[in-house]
PDB file of C-alpha atoms in Angstrom:
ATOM      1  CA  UNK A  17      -0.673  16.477 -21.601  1.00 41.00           C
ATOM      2  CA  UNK A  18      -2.098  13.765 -23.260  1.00 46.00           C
ATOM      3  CA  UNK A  19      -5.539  14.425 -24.623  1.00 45.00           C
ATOM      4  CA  UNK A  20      -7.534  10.870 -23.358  1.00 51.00           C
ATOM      5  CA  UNK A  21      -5.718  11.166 -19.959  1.00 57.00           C
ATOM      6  CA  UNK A  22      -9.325  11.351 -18.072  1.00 55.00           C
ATOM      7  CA  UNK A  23      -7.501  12.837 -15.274  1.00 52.00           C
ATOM      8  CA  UNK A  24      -6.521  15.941 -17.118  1.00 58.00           C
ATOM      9  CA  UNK A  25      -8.794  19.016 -16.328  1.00 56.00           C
ATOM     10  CA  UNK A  26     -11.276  20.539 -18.081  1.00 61.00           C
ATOM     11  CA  UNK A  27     -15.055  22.305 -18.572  1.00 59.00           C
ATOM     12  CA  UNK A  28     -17.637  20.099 -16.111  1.00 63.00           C
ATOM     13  CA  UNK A  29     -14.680  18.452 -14.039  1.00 78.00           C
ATOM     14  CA  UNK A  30     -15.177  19.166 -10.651  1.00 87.00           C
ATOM     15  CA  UNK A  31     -11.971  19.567  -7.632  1.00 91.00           C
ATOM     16  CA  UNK A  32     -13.200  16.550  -5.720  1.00 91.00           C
ATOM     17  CA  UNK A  33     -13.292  14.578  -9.498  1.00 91.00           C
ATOM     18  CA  UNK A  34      -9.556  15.446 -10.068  1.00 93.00           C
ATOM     19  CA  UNK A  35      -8.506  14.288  -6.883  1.00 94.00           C
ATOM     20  CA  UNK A  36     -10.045  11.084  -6.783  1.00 93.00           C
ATOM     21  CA  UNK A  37      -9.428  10.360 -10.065  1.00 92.00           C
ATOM     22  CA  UNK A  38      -5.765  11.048  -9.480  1.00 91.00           C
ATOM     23  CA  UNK A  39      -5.562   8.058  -7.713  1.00 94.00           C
ATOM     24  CA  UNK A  40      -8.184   5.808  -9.270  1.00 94.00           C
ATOM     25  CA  UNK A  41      -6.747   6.679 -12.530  1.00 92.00           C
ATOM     26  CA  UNK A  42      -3.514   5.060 -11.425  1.00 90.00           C
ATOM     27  CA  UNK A  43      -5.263   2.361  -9.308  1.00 93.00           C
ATOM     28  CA  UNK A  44      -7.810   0.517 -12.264  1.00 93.00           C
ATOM     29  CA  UNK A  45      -5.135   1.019 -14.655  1.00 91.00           C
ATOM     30  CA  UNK A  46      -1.962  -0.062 -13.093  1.00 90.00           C
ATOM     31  CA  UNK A  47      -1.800  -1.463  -9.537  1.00 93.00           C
ATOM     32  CA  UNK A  48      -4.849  -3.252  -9.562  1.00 93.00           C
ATOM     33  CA  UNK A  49      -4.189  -5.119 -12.690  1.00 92.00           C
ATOM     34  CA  UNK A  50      -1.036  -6.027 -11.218  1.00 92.00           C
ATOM     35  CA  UNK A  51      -2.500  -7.251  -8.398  1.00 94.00           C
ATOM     36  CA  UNK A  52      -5.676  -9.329  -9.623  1.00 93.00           C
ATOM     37  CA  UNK A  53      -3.766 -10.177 -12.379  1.00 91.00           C
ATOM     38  CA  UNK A  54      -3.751  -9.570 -16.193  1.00 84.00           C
ATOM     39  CA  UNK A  55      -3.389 -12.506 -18.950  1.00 82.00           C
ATOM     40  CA  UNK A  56      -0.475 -11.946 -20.927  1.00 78.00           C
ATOM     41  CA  UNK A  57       1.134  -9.340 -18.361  1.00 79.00           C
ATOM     42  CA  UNK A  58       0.346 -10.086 -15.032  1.00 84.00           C
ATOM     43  CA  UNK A  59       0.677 -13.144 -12.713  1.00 90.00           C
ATOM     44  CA  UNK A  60      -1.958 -12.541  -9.448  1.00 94.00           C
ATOM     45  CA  UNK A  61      -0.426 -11.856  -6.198  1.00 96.00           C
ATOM     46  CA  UNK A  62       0.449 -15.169  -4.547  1.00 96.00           C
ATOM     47  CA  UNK A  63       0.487 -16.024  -0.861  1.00 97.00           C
ATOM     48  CA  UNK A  64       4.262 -17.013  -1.358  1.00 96.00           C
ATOM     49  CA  UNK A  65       4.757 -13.229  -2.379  1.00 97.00           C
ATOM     50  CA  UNK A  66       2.346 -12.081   0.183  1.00 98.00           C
ATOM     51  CA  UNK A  67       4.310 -13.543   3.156  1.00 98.00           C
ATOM     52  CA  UNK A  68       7.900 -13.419   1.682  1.00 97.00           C
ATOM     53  CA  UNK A  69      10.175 -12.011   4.257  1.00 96.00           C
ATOM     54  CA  UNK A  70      13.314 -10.809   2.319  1.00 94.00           C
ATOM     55  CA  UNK A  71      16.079 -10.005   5.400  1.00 94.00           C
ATOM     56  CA  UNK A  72      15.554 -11.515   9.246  1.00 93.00           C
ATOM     57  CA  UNK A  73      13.829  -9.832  11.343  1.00 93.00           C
ATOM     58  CA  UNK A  74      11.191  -8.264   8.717  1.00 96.00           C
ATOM     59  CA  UNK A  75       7.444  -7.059  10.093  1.00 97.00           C
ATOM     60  CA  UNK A  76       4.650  -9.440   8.458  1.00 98.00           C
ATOM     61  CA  UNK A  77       0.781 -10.359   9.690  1.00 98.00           C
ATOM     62  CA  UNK A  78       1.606 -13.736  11.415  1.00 98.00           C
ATOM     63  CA  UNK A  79      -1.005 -16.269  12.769  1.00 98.00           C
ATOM     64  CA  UNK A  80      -1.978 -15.343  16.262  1.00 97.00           C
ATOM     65  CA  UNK A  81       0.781 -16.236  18.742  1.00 96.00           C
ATOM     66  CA  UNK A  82       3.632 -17.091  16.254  1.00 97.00           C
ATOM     67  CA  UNK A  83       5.164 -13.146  16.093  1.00 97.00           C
ATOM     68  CA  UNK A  84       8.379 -12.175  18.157  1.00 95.00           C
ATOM     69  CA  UNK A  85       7.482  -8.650  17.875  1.00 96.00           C
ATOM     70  CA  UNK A  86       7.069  -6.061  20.626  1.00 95.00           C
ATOM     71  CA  UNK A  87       3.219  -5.461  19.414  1.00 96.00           C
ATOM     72  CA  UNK A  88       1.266  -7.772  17.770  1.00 97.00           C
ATOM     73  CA  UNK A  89      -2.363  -5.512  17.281  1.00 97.00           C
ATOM     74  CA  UNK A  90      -5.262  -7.703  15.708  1.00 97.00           C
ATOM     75  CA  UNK A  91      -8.706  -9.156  16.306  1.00 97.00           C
ATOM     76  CA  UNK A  92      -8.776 -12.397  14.177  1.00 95.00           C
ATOM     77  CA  UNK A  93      -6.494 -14.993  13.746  1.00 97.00           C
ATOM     78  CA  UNK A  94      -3.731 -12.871  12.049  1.00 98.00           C
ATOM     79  CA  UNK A  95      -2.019 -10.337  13.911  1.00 98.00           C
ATOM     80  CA  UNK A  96       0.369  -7.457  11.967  1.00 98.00           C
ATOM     81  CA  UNK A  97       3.912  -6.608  14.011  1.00 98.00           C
ATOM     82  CA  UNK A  98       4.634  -3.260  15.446  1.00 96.00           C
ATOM     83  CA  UNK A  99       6.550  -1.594  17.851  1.00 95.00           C
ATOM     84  CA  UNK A 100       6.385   1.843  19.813  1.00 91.00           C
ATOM     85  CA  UNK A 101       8.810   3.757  19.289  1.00 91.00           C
ATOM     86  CA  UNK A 102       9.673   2.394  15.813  1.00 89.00           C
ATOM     87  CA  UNK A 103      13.097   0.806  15.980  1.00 91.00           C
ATOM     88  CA  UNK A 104      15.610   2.569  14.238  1.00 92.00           C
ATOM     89  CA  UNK A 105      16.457   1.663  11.559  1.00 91.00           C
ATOM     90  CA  UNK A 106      12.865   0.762  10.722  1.00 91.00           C
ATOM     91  CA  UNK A 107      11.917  -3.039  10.243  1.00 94.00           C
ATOM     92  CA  UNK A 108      11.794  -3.945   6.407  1.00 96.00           C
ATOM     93  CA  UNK A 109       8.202  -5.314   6.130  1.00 97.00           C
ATOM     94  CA  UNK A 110       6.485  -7.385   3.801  1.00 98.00           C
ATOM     95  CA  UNK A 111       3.815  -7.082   1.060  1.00 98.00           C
ATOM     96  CA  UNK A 112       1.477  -8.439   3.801  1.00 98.00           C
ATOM     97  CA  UNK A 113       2.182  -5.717   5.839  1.00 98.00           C
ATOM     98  CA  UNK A 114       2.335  -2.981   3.565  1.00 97.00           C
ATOM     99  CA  UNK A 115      -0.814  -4.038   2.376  1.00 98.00           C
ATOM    100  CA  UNK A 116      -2.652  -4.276   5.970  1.00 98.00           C
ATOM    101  CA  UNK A 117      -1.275  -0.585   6.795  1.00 97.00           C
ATOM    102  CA  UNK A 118      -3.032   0.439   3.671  1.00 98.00           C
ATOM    103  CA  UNK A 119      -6.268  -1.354   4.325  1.00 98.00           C
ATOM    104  CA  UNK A 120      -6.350  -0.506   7.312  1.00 98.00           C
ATOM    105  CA  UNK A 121      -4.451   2.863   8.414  1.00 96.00           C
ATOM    106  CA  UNK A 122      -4.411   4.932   5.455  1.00 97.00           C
ATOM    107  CA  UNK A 123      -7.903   3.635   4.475  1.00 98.00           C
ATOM    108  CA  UNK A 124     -10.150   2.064   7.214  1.00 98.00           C
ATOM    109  CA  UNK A 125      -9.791   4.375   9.478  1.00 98.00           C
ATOM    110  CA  UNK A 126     -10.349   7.559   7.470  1.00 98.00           C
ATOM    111  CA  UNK A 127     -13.763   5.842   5.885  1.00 98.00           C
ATOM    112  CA  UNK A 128     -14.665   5.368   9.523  1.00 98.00           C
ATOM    113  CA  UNK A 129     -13.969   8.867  10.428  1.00 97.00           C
ATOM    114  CA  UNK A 130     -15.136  10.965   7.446  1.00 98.00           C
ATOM    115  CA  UNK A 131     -17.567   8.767   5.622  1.00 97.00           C
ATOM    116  CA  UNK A 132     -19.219   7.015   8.111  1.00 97.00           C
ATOM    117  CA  UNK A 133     -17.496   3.326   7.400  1.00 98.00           C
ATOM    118  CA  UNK A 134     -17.987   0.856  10.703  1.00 97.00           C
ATOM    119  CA  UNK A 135     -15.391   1.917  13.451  1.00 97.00           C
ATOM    120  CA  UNK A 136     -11.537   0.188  12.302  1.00 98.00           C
ATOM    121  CA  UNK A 137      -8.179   0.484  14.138  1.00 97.00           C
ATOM    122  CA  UNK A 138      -5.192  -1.599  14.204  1.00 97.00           C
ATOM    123  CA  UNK A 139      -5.664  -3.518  17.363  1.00 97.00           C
ATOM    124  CA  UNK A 140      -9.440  -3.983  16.491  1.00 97.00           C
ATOM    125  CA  UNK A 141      -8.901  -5.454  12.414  1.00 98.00           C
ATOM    126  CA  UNK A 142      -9.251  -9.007  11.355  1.00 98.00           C
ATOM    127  CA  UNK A 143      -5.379  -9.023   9.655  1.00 98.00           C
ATOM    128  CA  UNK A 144      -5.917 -11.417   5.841  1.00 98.00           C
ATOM    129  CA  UNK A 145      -3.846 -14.274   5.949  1.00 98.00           C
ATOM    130  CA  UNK A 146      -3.468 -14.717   2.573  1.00 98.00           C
ATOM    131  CA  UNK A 147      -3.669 -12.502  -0.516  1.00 98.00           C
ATOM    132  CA  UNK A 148      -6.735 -12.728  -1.681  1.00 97.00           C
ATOM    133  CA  UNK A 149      -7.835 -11.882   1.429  1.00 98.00           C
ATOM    134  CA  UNK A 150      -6.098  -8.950   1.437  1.00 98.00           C
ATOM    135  CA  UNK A 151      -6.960  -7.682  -2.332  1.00 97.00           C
ATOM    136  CA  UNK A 152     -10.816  -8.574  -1.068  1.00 97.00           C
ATOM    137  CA  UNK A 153     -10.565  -6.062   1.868  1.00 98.00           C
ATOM    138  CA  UNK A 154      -8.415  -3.192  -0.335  1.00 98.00           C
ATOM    139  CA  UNK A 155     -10.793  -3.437  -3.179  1.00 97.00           C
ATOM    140  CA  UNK A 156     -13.711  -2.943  -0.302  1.00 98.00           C
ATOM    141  CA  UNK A 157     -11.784   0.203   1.401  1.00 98.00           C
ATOM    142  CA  UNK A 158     -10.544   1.608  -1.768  1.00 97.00           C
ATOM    143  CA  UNK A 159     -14.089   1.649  -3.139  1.00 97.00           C
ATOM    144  CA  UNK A 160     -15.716   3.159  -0.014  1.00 98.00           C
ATOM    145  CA  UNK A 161     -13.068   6.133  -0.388  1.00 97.00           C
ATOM    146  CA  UNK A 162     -13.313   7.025  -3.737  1.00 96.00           C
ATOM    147  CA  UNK A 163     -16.997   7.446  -3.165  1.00 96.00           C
ATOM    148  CA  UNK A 164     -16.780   9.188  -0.105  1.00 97.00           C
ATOM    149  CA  UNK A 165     -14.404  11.974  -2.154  1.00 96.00           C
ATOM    150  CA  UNK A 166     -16.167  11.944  -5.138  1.00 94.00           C
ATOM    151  CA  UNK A 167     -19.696  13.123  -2.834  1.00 95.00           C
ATOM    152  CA  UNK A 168     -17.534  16.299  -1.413  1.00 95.00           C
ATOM    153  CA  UNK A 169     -18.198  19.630  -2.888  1.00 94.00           C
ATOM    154  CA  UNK A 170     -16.358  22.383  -2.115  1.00 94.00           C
ATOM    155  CA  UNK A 171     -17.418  22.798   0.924  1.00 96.00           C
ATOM    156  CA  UNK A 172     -16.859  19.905   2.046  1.00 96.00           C
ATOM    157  CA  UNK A 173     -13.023  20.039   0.633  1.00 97.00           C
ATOM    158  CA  UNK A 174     -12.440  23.578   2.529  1.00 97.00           C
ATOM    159  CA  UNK A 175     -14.183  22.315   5.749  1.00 97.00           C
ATOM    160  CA  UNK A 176     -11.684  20.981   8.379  1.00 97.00           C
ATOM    161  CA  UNK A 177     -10.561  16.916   8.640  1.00 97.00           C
ATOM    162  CA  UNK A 178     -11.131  17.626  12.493  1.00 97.00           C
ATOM    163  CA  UNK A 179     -10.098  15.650  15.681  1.00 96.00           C
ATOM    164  CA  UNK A 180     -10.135  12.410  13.868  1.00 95.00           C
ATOM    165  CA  UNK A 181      -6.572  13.851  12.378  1.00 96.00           C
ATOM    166  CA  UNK A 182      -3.164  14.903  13.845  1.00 94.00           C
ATOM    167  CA  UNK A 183      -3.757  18.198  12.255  1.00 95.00           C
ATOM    168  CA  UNK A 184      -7.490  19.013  12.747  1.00 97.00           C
ATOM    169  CA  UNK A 185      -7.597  22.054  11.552  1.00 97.00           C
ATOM    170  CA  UNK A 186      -5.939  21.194   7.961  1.00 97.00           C
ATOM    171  CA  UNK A 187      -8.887  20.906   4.922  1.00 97.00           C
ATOM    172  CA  UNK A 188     -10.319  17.894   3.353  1.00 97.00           C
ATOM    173  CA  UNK A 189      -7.970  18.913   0.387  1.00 97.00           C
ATOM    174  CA  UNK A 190      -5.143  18.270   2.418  1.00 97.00           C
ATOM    175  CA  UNK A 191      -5.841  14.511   3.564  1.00 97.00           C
ATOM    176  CA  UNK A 192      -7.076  13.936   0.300  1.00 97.00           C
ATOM    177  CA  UNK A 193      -3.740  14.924  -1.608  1.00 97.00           C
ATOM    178  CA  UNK A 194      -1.965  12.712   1.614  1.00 97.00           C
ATOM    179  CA  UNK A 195      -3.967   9.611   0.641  1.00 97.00           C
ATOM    180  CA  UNK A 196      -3.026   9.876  -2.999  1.00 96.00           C
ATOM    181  CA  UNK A 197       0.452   9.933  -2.056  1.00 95.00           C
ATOM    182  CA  UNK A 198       0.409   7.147   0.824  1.00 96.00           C
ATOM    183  CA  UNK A 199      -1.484   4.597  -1.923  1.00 96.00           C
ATOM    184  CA  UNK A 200       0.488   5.412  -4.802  1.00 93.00           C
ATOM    185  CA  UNK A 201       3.943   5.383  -3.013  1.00 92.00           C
ATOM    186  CA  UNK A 202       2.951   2.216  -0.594  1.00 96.00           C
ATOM    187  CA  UNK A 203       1.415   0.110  -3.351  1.00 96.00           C
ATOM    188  CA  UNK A 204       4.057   0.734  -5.794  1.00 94.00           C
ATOM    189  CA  UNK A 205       6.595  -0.419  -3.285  1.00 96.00           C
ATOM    190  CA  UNK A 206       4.635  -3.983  -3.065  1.00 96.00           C
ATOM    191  CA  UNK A 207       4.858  -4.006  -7.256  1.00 94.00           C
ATOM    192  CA  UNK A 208       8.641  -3.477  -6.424  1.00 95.00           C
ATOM    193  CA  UNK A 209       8.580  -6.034  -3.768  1.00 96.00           C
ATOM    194  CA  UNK A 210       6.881  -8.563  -6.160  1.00 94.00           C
ATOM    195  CA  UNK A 211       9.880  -7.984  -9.082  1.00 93.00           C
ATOM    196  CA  UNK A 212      12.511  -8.678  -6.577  1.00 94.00           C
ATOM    197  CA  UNK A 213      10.498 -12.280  -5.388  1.00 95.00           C
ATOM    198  CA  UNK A 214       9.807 -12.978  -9.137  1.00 91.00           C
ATOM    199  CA  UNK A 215      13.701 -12.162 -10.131  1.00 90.00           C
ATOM    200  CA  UNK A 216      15.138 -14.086  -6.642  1.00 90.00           C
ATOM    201  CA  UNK A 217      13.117 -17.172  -7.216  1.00 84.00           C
ATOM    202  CA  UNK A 218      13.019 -17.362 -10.542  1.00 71.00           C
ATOM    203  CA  UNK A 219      14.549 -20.520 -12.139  1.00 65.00           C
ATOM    204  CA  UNK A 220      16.157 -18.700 -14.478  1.00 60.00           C
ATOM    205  CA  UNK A 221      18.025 -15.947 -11.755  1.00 52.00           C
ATOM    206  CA  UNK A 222      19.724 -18.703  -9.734  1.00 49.00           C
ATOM    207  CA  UNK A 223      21.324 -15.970  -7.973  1.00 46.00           C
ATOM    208  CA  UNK A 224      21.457 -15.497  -3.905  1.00 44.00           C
ATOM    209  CA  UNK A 225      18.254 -14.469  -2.386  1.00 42.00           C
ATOM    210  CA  UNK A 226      17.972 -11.041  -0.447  1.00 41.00           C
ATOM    211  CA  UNK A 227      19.293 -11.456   2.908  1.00 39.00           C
ATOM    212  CA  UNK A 228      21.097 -14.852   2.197  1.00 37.00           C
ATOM    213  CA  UNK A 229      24.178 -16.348   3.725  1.00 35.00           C
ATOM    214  CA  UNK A 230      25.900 -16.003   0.384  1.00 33.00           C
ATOM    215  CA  UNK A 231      26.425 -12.928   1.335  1.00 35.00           C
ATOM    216  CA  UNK A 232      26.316  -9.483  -1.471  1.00 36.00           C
ATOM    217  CA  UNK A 233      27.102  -9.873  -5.146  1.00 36.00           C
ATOM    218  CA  UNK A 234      30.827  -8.272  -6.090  1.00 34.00           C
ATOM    219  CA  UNK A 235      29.783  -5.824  -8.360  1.00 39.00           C
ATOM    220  CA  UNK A 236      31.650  -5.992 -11.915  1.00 41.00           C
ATOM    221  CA  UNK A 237      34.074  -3.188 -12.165  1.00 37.00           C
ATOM    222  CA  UNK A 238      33.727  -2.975 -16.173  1.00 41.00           C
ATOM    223  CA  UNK A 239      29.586  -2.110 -15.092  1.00 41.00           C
ATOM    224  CA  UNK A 240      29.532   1.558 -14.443  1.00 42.00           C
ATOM    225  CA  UNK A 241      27.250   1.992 -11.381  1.00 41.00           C
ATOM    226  CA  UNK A 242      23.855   2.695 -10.851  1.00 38.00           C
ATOM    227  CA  UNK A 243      21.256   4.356  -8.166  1.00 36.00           C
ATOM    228  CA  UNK A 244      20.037   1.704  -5.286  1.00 34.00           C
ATOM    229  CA  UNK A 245      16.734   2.295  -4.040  1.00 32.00           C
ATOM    230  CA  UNK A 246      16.661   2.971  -0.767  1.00 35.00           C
ATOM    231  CA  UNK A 247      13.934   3.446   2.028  1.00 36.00           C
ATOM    232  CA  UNK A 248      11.757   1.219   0.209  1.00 34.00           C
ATOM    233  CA  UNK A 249       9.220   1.163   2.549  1.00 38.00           C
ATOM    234  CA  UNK A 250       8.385   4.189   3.915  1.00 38.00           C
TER     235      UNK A 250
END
């Protein structure tokens, strides 16, 4: 364990600390510098990587009226594609979307529930249109969460996430931990999303975009294989 890792335990660190700071840890000093950007590192997000659709038929937030999708939920201009049920295989979906899930169903609705954020759902959000939009609005719900964790004692952590949650009778501890793991895994996946735009549009990888008509790359049989990554968005 590395000894300035402010996550790591010890004396005067309190349970509702160490889980918030399990994600902020990895949110000041990783995503979000990825995100806003970093000179000499980091590029901020674009709207061309925002909106970049990588296969037909991927899930995005669309301007109202312009989605082919069996649910369009949204109060602004933007709506965000669903369906119910999910298609199977899921929809690949873009960084837009991935982002206004985030915002909006891991976050929004859980600061409205347990720490008495304004009321947010799906079908009732104004959807970002653009990325800074979006990083505006994750900053904002991201913010409001970490406080409200940080203000639970123990009691609070033990007590029961109630009707608000699929399992109501689970503890705080429990949605807690399930954030952690919903923002790390989701937000990573848009840092992956943003290396494959980067290396498929990139003057100096001229070769075939995801989900091109040039159809797959014939591997070279003198490469010895690797691991895909699969599932990227769930």
């Amino acid at each position: 364990m590395n000894d300035d890792d402010p996550t790591a335990p010890g004396p005067g660190r309190t349970m509702s600390r160490m889980l918030c700071d399990q994600l902020d840890w990895h949110w000041r000093h990783h995503l979000r510098p990825r995100f806003r950007g970093l000179p000499g590192h980091h590029e901020p997000l674009t709207d061309a990587e925002y909106l970049w659709e990588p296969v037909p038929d991927t899930w995005s937030v669309r301007p109202r009226g312009t989605s082919t999708a069996p649910v369009q939920a949204g109060s602004g201009d933007f709506t965000i594609d669903f369906a119910f049920p999910e298609p199977t295989p899921a929809p690949l979906t873009t960084i837009a979307w991935r982002l206004g899930h985030v915002i909006v169903g891991c976050l929004a609705v859980r600061n409205a529930a347990h720490f008495g954020a304004p009321a947010a759902s799906y079908e009732s959000w104004e959807y970002a249109g653009d990325a800074a939009s979006a990083l505006d609005q994750l900053d904002e719900q991201i913010a409001v969460w970490l406080a409200g964790v940080r203000g639970l004692d123990d009691d609070g952590l033990a007590r029961p996430v109630g009707p608000a949650e699929p399992f109501p009778d689970a503890p705080m501890t429990e949605l807690v931990l399930h954030i952690n793991r919903e923002l790390i895994h989701h937000l990573s996946e848009v840092c992956l999303l943003r290396d494959l735009h980067r290396h498929t549009h990139s003057p100096s990888h001229p070769g075939p975009l995801l989900g091109s008509d040039a159809g797959p790359a014939v591997p070279d049989p003198t490469t010895p294989a690797t691991t895909t990554t699969e599932g990227v968005q769930r």
